[in-house]
Short mmCIF file of C-alpha atoms in Angstrom, two decimals:
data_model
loop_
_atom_site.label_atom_id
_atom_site.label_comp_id
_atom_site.label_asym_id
_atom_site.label_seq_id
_atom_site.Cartn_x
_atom_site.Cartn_y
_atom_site.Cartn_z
CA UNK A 15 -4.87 1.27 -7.70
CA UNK A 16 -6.75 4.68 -9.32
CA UNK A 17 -3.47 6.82 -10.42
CA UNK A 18 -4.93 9.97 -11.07
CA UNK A 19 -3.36 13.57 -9.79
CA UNK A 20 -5.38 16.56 -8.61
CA UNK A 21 -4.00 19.70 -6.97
CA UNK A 22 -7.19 22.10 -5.94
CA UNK A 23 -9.43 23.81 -3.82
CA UNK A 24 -12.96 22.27 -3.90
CA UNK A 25 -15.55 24.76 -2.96
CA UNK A 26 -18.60 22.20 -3.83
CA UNK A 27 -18.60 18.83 -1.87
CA UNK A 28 -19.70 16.90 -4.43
CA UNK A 29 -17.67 17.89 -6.71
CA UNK A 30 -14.67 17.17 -3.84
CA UNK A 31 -16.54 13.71 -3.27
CA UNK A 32 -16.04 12.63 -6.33
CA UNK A 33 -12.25 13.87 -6.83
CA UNK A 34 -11.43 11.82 -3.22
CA UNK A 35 -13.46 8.38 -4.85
CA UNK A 36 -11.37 8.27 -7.67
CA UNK A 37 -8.23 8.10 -6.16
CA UNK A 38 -8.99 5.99 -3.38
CA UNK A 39 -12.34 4.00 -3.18
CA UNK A 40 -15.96 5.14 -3.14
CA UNK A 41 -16.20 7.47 0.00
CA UNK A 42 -19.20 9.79 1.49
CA UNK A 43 -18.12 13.29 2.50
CA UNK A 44 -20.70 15.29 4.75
CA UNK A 45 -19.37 18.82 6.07
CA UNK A 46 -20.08 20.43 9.19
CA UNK A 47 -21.24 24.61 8.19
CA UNK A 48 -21.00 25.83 11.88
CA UNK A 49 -22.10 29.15 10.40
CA UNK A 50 -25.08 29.71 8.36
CA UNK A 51 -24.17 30.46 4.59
CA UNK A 52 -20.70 29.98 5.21
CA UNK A 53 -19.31 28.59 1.83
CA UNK A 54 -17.40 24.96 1.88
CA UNK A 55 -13.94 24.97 0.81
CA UNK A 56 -11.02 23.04 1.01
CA UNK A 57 -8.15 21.71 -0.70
CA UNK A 58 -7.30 18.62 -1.75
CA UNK A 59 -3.75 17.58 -3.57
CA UNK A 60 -2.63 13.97 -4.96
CA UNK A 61 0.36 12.68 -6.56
CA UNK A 62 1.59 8.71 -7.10
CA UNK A 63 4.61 7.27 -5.79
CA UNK A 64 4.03 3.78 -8.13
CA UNK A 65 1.55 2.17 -6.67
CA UNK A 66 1.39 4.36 -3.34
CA UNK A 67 -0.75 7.48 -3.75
CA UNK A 68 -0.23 10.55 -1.47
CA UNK A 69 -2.55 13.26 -0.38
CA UNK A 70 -2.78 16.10 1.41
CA UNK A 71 -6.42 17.66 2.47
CA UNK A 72 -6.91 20.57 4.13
CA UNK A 73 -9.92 22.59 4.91
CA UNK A 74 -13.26 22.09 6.60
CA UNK A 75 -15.08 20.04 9.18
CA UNK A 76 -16.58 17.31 8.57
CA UNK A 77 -17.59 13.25 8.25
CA UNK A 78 -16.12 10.60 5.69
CA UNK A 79 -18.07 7.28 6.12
CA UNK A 80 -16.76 4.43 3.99
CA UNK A 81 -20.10 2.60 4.57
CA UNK A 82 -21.30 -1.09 3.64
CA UNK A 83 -23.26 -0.43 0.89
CA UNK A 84 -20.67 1.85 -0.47
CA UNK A 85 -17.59 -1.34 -0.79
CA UNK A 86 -18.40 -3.58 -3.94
CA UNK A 87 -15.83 -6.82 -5.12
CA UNK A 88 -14.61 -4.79 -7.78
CA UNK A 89 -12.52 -1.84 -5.47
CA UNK A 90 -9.45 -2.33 -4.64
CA UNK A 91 -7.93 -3.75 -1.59
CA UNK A 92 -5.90 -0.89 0.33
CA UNK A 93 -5.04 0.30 3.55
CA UNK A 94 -5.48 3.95 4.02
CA UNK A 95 -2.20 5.37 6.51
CA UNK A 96 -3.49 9.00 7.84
CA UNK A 97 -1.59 11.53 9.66
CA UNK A 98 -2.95 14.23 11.53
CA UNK A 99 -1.48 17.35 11.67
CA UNK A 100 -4.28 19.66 13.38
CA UNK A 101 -6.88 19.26 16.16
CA UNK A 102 -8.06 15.93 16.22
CA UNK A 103 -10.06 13.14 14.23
CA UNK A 104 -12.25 10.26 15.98
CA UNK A 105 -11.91 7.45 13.69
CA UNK A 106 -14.07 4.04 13.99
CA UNK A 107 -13.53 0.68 12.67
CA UNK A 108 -14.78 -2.82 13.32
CA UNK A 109 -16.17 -1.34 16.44
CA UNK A 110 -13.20 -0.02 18.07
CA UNK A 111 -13.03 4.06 18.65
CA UNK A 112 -9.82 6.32 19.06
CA UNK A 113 -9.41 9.91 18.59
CA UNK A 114 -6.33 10.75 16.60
CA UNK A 115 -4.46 14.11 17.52
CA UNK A 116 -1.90 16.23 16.06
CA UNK A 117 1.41 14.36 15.20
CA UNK A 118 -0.73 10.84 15.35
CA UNK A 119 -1.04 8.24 12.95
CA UNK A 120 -3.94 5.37 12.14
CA UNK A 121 -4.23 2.78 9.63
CA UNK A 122 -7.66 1.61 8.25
CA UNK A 123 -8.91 -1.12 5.56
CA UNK A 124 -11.10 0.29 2.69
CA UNK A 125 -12.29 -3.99 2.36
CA UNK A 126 -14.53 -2.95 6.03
CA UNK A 127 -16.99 -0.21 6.99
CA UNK A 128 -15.10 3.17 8.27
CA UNK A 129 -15.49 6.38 9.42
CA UNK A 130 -13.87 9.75 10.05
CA UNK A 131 -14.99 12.36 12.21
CA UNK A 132 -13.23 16.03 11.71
CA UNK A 133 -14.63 17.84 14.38
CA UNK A 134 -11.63 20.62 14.00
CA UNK A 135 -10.87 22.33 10.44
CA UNK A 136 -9.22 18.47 8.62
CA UNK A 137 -5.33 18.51 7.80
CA UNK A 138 -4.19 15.47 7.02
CA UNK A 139 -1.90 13.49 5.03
CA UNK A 140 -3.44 10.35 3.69
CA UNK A 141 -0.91 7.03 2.30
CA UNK A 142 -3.20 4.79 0.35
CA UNK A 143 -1.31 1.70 -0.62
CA UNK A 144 -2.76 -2.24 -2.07
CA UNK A 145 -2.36 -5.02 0.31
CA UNK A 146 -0.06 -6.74 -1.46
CA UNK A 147 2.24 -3.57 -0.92
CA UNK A 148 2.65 -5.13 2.88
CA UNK A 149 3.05 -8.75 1.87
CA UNK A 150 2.69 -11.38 4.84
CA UNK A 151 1.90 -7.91 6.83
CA UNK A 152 -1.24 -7.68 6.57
CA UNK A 153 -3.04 -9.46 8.82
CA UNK A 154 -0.74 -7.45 11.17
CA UNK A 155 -1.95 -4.05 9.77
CA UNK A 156 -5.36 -5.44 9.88
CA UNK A 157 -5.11 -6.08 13.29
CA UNK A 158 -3.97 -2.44 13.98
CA UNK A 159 -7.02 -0.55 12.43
CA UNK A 160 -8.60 2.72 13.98
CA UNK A 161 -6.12 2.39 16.61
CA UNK A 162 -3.85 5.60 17.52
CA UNK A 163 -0.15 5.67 16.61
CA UNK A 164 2.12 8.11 18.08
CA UNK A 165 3.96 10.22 16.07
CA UNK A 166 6.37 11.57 18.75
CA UNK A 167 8.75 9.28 19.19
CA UNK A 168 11.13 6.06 17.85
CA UNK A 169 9.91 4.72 14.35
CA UNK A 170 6.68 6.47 14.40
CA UNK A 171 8.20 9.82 14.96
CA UNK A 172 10.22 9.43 11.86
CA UNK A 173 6.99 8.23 9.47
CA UNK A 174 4.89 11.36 11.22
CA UNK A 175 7.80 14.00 9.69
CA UNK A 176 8.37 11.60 6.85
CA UNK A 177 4.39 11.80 5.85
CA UNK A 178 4.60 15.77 6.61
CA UNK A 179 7.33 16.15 4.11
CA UNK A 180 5.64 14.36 1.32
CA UNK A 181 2.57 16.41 2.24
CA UNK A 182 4.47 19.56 1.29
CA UNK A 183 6.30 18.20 -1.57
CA UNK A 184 3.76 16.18 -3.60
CA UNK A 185 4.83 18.02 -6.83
CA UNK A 186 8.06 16.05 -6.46
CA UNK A 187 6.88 12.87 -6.20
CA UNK A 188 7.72 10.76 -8.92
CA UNK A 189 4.26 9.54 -10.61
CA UNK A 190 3.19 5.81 -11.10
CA UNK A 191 6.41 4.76 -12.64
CA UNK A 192 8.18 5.44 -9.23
CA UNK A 193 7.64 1.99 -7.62
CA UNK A 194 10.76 1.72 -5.63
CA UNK A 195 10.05 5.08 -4.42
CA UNK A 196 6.42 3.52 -3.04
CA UNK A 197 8.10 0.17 -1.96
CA UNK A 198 10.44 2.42 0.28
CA UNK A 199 7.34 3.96 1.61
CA UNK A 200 5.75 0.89 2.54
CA UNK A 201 9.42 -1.09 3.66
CA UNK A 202 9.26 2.66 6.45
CA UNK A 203 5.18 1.97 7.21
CA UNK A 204 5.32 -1.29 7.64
CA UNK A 205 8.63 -1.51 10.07
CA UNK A 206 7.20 1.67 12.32
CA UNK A 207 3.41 0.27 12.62
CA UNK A 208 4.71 -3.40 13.30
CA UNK A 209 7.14 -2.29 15.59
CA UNK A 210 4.43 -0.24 17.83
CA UNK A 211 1.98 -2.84 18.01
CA UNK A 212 1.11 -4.05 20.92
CA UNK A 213 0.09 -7.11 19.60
CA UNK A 214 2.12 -9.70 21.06
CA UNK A 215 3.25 -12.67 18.27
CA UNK A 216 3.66 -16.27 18.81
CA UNK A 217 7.05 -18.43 17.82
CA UNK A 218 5.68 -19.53 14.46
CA UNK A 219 4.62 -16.11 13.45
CA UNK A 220 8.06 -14.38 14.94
CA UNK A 221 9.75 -17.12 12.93
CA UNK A 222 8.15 -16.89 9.78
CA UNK A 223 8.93 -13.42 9.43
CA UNK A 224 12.67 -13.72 9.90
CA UNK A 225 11.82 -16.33 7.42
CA UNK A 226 10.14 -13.57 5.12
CA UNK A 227 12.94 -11.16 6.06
CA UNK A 228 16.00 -13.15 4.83
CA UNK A 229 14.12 -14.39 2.04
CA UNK A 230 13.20 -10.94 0.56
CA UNK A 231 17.26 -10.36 1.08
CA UNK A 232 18.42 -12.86 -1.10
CA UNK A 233 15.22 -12.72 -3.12
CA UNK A 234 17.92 -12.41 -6.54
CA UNK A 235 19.85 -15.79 -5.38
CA UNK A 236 18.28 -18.64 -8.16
CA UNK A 237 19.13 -21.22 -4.97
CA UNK A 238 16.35 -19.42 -3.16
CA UNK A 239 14.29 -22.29 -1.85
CA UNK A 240 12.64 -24.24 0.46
CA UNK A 241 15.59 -26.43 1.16
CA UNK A 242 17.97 -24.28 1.34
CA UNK A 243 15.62 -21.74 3.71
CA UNK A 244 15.23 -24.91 5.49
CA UNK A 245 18.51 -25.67 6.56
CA UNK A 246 19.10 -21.88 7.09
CA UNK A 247 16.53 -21.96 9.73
CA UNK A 248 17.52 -25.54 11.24
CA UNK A 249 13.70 -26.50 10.12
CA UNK A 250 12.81 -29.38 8.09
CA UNK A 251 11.21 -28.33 4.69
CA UNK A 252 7.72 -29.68 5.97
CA UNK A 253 7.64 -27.56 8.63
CA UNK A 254 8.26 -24.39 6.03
CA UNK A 255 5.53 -25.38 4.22
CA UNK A 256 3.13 -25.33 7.72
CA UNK A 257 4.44 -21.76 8.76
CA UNK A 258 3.24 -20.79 4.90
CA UNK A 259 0.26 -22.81 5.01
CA UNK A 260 -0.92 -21.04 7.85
CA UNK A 261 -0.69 -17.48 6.01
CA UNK A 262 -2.95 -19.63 3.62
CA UNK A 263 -0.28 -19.30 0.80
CA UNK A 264 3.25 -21.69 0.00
CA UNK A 265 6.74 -20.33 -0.09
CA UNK A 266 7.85 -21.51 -3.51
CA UNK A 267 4.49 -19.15 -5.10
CA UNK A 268 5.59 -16.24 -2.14
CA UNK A 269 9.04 -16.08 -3.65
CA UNK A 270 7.59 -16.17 -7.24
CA UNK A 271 4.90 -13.58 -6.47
CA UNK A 272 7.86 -10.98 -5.28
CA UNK A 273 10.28 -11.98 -8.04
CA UNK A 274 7.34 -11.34 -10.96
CA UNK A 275 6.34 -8.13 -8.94
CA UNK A 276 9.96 -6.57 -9.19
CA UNK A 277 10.61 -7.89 -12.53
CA UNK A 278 7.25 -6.11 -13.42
CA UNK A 279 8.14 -3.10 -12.10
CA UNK A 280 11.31 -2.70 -13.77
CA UNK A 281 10.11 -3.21 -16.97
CA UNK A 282 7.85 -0.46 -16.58
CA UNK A 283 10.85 1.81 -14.99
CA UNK A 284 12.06 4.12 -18.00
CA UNK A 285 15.46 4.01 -16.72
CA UNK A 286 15.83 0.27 -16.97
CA UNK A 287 14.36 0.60 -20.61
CA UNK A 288 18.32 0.01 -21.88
CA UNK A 289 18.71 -3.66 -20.44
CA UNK A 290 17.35 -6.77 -21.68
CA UNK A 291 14.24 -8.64 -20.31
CA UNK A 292 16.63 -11.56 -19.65
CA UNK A 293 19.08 -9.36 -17.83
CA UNK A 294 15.88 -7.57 -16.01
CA UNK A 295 14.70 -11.00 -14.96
CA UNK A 296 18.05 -12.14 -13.96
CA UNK A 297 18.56 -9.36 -11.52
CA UNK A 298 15.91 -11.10 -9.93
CA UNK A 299 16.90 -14.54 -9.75
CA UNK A 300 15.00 -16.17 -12.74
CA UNK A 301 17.43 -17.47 -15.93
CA UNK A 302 14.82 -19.41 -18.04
CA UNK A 303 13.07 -16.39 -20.36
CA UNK A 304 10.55 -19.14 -22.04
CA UNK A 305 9.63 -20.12 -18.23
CA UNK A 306 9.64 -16.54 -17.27
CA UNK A 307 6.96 -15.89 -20.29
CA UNK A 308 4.66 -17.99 -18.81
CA UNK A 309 4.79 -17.73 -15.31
CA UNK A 310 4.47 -13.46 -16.25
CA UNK A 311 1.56 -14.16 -19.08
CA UNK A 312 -0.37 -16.20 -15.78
CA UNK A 313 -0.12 -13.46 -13.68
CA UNK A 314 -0.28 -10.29 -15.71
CA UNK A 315 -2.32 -11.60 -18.88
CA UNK A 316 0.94 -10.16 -20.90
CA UNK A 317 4.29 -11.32 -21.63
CA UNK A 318 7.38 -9.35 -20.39
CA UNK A 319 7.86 -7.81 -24.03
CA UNK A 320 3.99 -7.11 -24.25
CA UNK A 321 4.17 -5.20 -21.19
CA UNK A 322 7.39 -3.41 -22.06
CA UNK A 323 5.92 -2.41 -25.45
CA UNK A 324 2.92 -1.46 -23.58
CA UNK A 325 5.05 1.10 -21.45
CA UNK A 326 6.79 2.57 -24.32
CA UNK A 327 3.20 3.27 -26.15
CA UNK A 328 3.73 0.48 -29.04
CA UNK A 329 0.82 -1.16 -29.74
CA UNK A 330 1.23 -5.29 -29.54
CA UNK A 331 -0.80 -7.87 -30.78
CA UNK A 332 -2.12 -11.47 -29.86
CA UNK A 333 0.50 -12.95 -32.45
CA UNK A 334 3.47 -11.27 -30.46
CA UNK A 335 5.97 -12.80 -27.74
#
């Protein structure tokens, strides 16, 4: 996820075009002029909430096309969350259509073809967040893209004034070492968009997400496993392993996946720079720091002192723990 911050007006399109690529993926902006010589200007501001990134754009008419030939293997895999907050925006996605209006939300996938259509002066507030932000969500969000959200009432009324307030308040955010901040963001997204789908889900998937959803609540118990899920859910451990299979992923490497991912982040928090890996990791529910080494050098290509050294700005070498 691109981390940069900008806070300006743009009054040249390219030079706008290339501000809005680098924070979220490679993007073409065309404006609409409706009168001739009329100069182009509009602002654009960006600050990080951890891995979350928050802007606000305001200003003129216009198209953004995330075409085909524009997505390579090497961007990043996010979702894009954007609220409306003027006029209205026809949005288009895996063929489906839907004009956004004022107050409404939509969710799109930067890994397929999109586009944008401002046909009134833009406002929005955009949420770009990675898809492992949403964990076993997203093939639901996927499932929701270019289709309207409303913003007026239940869960989705709360994001809508939620988003507007971190619109107006993106000086306050609190930069890429906030990840809780961003996992709250995404815990709030991911209940109001799930909960307004229409999308009706079967037993196993219903199931597996209470499944997710007690597991993420004890994800610090060590006995956090798939016998004792098991015999939580009445289920027999094979039949765990199906409802994980089918999300093409097991739960043992789910549960390890979230555990690194917090440890990670609190290593790079400043204000748990006072406690010990070991304690760090314990928080989390692992106890073994020479297993913990190498399950975090797999996944991050660093152990968990590397990366804390890394954080604090002291070089490390090959030779270190």
């Amino acid at each position: 996820m691109r981390s940069a911050s900008v806070d300006a007006v743009y009054r040249s399109v390219e030079r706008l075009q290339v501000a809005v690529s680098s924070i979220m993926v490679p993007l073409r902006l065309t404006p609409r002029i409706d009168v001739p010589f009329q100069p182009f200007q509009t602002r654009f501001g960006s600050a990080a909430a951890g891995e979350v990134v928050v802007t606000r754009i305001e200003g003129a008419r216009g198209q953004v096309d995330r075409s085909r030939k524009l997505i390579t293997s090497t961007d990043p895999e996010l979702f894009v969350i954007m609220l409306d907050r003027r006029g209205s925006v026809i949005v288009e996605q895996d063929g489906h259509q839907d004009r956004i209006r004022r107050g409404e939300l939509v969710v799109l996938d930067t890994t397929r073809p999109y586009r944008a259509r401002y046909d009134d002066p833009c406002d929005a507030v955009v949420l770009t967040a990675p898809w492992a932000a949403f964990g076993l969500r997203v093939d639901a969000l996927r499932r929701r893209t270019a289709a309207r959200l409303a913003g007026d009432s239940g869960t989705g009324a709360v994001i809508s004034a939620f988003l507007t307030g971190l619109g107006e308040q993106l000086g306050h955010l609190p930069g890429p070492s906030g990840f809780q901040f961003g996992e709250a963001l995404t815990t709030l997204l991911v209940a109001g968009i799930c909960e307004t789908t229409p999308d009706r889900v079967g037993p196993a998937v219903e199931l597996t997400d209470k499944i997710t959803a007690y597991a993420l609540a004890n994800i610090a118990d060590p006995g956090l496993c798939v016998e004792a899920v098991a015999r939580r859910f009445a289920i027999s451990p094979s039949k765990l392993h199906r409802l994980f299979r089918q999300r093409d992923d097991t739960f043992a490497a789910w549960v390890r996946e979230e555990r690194l991912q917090r440890i990670r982040r609190d290593l790079l928090d400043p204000a748990f720079a006072h406690r010990t890996i070991a304690t760090v990791a314990a928080r989390w529910g692992l106890y073994d720091p020479a297993h913990l080494s190498r399950l975090f050098k797999a996944r991050f290509g660093q152990t968990p002192a590397q990366m804390r050294r890394l954080r604090s700005g002291t070089p490390f070498t090959n030779s270190e723990p």
